[in-house]
mmCIF file of C-alpha atoms in Angstrom:
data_model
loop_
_atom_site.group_PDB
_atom_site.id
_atom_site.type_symbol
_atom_site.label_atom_id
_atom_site.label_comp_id
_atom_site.label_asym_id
_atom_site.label_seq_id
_atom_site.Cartn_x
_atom_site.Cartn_y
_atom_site.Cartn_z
ATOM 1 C CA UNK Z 1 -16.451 -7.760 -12.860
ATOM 2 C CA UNK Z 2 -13.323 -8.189 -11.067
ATOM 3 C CA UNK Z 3 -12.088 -5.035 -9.744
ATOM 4 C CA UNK Z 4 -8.524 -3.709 -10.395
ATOM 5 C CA UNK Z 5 -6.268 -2.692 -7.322
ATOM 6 C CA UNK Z 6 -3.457 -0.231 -6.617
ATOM 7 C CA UNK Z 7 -0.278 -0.477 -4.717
ATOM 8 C CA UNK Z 8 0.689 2.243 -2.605
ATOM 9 C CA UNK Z 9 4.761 2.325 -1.093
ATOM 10 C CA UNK Z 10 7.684 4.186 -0.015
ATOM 11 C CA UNK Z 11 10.954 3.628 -1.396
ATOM 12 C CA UNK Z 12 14.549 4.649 -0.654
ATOM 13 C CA UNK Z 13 17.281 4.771 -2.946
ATOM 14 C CA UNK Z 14 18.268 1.478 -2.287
ATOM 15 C CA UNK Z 15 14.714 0.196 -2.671
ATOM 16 C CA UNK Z 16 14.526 -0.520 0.942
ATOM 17 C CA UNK Z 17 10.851 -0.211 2.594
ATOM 18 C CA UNK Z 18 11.315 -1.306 6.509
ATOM 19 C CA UNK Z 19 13.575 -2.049 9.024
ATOM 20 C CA UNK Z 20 12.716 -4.584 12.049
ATOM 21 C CA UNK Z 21 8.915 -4.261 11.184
ATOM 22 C CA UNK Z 22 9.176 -0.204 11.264
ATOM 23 C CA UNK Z 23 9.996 2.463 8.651
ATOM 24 C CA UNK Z 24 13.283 3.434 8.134
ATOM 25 C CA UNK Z 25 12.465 7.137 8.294
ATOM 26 C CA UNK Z 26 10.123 9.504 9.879
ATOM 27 C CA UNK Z 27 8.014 11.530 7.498
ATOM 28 C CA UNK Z 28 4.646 12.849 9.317
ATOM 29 C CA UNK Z 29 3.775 14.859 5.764
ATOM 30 C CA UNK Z 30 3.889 11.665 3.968
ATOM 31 C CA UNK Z 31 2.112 8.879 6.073
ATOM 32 C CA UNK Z 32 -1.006 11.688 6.143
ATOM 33 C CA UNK Z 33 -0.690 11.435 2.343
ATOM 34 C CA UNK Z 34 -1.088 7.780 2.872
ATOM 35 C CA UNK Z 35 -3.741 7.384 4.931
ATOM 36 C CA UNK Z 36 -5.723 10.200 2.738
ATOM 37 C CA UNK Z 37 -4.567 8.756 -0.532
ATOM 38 C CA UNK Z 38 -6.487 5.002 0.986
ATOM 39 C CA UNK Z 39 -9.153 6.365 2.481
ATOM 40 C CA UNK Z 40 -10.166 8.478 0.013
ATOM 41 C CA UNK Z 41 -13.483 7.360 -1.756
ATOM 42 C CA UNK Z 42 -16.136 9.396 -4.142
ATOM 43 C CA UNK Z 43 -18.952 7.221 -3.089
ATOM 44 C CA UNK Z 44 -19.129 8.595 0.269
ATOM 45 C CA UNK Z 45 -21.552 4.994 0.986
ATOM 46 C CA UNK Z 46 -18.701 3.209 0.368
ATOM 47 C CA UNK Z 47 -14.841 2.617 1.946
ATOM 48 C CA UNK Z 48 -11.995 1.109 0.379
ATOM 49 C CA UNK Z 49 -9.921 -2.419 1.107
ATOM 50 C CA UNK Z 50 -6.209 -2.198 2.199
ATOM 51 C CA UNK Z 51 -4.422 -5.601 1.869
ATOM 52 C CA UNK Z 52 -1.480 -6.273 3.593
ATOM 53 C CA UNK Z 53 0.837 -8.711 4.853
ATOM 54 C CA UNK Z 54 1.082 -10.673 8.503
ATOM 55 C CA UNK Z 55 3.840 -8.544 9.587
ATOM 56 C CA UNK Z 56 3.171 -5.221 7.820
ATOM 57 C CA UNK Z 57 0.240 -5.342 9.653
ATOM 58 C CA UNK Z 58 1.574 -5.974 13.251
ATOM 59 C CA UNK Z 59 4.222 -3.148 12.034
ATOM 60 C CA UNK Z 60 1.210 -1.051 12.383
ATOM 61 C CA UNK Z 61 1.665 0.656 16.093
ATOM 62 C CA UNK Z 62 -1.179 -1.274 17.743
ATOM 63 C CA UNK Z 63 -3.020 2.365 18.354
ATOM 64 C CA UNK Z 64 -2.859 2.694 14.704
ATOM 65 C CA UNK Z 65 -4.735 -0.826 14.325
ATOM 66 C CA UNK Z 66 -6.915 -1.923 12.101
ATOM 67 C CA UNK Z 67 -5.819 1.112 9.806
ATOM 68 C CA UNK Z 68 -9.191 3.252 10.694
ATOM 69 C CA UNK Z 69 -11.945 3.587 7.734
ATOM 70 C CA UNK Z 70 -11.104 1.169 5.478
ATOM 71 C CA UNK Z 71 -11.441 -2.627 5.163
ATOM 72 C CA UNK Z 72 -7.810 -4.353 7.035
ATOM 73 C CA UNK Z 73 -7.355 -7.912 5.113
ATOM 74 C CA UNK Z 74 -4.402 -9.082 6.091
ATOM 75 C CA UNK Z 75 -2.725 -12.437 4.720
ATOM 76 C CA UNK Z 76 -0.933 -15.035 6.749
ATOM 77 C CA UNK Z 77 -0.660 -18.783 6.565
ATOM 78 C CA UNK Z 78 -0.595 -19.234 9.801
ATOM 79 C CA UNK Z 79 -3.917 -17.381 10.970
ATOM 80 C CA UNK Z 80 -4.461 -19.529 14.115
ATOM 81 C CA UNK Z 81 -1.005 -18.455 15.135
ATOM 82 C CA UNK Z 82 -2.457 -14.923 15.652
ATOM 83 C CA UNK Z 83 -4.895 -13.025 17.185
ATOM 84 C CA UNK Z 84 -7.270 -10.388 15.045
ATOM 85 C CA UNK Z 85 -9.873 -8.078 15.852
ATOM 86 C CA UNK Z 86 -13.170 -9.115 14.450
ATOM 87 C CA UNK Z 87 -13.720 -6.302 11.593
ATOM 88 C CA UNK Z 88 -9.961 -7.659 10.021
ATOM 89 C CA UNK Z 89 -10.223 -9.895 7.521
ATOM 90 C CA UNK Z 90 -7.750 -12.738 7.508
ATOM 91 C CA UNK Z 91 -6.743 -14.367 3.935
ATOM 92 C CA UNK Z 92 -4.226 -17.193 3.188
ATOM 93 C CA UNK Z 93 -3.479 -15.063 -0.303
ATOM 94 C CA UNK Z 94 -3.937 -12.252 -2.413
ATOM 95 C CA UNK Z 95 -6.026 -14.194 -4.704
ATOM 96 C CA UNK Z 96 -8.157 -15.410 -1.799
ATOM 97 C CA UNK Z 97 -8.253 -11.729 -0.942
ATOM 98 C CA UNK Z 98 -9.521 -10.775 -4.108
ATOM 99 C CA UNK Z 99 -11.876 -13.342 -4.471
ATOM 100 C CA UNK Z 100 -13.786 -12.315 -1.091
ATOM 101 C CA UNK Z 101 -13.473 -8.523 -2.615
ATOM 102 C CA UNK Z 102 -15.109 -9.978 -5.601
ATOM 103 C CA UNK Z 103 -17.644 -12.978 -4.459
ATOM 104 C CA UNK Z 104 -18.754 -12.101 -1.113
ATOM 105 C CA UNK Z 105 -20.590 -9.273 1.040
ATOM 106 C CA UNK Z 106 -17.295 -8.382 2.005
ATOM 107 C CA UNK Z 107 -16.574 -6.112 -1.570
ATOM 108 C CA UNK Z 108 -19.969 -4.940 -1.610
ATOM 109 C CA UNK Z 109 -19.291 -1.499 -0.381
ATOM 110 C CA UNK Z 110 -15.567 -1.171 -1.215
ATOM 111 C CA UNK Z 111 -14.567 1.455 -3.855
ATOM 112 C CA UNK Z 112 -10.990 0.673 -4.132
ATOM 113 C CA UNK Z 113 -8.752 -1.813 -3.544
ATOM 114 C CA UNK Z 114 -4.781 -0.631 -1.981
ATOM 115 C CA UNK Z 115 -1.826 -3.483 -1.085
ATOM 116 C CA UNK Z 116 0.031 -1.980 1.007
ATOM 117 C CA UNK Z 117 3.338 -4.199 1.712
ATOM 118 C CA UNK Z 118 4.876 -5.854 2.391
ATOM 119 C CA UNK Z 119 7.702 -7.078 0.060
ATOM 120 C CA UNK Z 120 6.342 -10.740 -1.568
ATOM 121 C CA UNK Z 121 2.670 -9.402 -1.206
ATOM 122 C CA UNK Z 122 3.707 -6.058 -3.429
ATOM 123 C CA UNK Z 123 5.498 -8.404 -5.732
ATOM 124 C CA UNK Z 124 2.740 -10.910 -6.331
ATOM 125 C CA UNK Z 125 0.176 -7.655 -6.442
ATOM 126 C CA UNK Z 126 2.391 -6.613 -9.281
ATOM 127 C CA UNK Z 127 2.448 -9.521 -11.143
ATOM 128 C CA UNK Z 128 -1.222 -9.655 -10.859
ATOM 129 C CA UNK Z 129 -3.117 -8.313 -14.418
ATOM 130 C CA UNK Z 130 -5.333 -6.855 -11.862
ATOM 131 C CA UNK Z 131 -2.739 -4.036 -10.588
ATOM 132 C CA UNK Z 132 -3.416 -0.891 -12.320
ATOM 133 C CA UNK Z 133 -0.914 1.467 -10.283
ATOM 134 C CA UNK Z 134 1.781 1.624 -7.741
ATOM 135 C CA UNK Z 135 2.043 4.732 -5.847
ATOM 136 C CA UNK Z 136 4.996 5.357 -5.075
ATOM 137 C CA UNK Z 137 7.120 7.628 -2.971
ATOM 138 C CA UNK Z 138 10.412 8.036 -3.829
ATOM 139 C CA UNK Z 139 12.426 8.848 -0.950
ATOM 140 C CA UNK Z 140 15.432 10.324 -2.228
ATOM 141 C CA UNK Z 141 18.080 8.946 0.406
ATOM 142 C CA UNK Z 142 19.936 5.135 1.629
ATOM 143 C CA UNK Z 143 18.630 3.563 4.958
ATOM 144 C CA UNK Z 144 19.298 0.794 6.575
ATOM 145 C CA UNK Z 145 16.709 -1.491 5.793
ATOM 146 C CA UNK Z 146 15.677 -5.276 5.888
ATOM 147 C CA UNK Z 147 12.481 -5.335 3.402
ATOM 148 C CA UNK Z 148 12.845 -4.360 0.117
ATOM 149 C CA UNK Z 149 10.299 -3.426 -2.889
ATOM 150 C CA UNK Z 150 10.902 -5.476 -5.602
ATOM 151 C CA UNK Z 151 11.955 -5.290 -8.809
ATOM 152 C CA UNK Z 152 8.774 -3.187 -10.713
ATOM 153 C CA UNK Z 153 7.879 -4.924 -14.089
ATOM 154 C CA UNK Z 154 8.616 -3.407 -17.276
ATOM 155 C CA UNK Z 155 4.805 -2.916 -17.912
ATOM 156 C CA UNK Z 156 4.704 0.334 -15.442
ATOM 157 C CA UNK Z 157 5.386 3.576 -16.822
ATOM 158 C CA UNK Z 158 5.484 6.610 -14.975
ATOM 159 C CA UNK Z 159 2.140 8.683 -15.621
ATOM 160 C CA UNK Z 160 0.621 12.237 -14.650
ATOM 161 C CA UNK Z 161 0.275 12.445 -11.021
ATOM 162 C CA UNK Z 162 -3.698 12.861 -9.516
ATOM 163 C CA UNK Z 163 -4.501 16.189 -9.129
ATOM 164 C CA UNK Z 164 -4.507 15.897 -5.177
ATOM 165 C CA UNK Z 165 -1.329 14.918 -5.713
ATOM 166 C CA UNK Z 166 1.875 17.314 -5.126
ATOM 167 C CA UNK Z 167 4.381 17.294 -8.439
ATOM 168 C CA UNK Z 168 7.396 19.112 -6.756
ATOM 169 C CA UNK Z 169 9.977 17.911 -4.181
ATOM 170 C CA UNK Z 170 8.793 17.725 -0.699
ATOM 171 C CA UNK Z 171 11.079 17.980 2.462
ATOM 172 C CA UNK Z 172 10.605 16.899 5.998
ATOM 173 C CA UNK Z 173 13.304 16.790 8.569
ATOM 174 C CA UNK Z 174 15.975 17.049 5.950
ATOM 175 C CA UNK Z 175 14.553 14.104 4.203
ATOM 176 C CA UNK Z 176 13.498 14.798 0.566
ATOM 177 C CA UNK Z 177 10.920 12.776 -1.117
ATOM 178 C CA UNK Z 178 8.998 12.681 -4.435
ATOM 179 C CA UNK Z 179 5.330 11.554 -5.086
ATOM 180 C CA UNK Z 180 5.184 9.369 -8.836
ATOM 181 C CA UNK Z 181 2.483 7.293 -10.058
ATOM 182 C CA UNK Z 182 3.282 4.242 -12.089
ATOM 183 C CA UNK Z 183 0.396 2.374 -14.494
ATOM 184 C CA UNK Z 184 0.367 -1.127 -15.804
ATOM 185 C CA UNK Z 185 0.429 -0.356 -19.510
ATOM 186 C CA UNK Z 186 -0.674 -4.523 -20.242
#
């Protein structure tokens, strides 16, 4: 059966996400949540997939790169126009992505499934019947910013956060920002 996916983004108030490949902002407290939030697995045999786009990916500091414990697919058209590490996996799509998740040794041991930017690859992953949730942050200021989430559909409604999940306000170098959890009620 074809698995389901989430999304998982930060958002200002003017629905930016990223500004010349980098975020806008500087919240330590909330890229930890991000990197526990899609990493975390309760088959501890098994790690999950984070799909993302060409440049979200080489927005990544390279140190960062591949995004450690989990599966890196990252889509371009142009693959021969870049150089990967061997463990990435390189898609022209997010249904080619999905497909691989879904067809090949590559999903085998893969308990969830996270898109993680950027802007056309969260818009197609929400207009997917296949995207349960978008987590996202709501970062409760304007930046400057050059990448923007799009639009959410109609079909998400805000729902109960996880229980690892904080309900209140949070603040980090005068920056406030909320966790929310939207589900695809289709």
């Amino acid at each position: 059966m074809a698995k389901k996916f989430s999304c998982i983004v930060a958002v200002c108030e003017n629905r930016g996400i990223g500004i010349k490949g980098d975020l806008p902002w500087k919240l330590k407290q909330e890229l930890k949540y991000f990197s526990r939030t899609t990493k975390k697995v309760e088959d501890a045999n098994k790690r999950n997939a984070v799909i993302m786009g060409r440049k979200t990916y080489f927005g990544v500091p390279e140190s960062k790169r591949p995004l450690p414990d989990r599966l890196n697919i990252v889509l371009t058209r142009n693959s021969s126009a870049y150089t990967f590490p061997p463990d990435v996996l390189v898609c022209g799509s997010l249904q080619e992505a999905l497909d691989k998740l879904d067809t090949t040794s590559y999903g085998t041991d893969i308990e969830n499934i996270w898109v993680v930017g950027g802007n056309s690859v969260y818009k197609e992953a929400m207009e997917s019947d296949r995207c349960y949730r978008v987590y996202l942050t709501e970062v409760k200021q304007r930046f400057d910013c050059d990448a923007f989430f799009p639009e959410m559909p109609k079909t998400f409604v805000v729902v109960e956060n996880d229980a690892d999940i904080p309900t209140d306000v949070q603040e980090e170098n005068g920056i406030q920002y909320e966790y929310k959890i939207y589900e695809n009620k289709i």
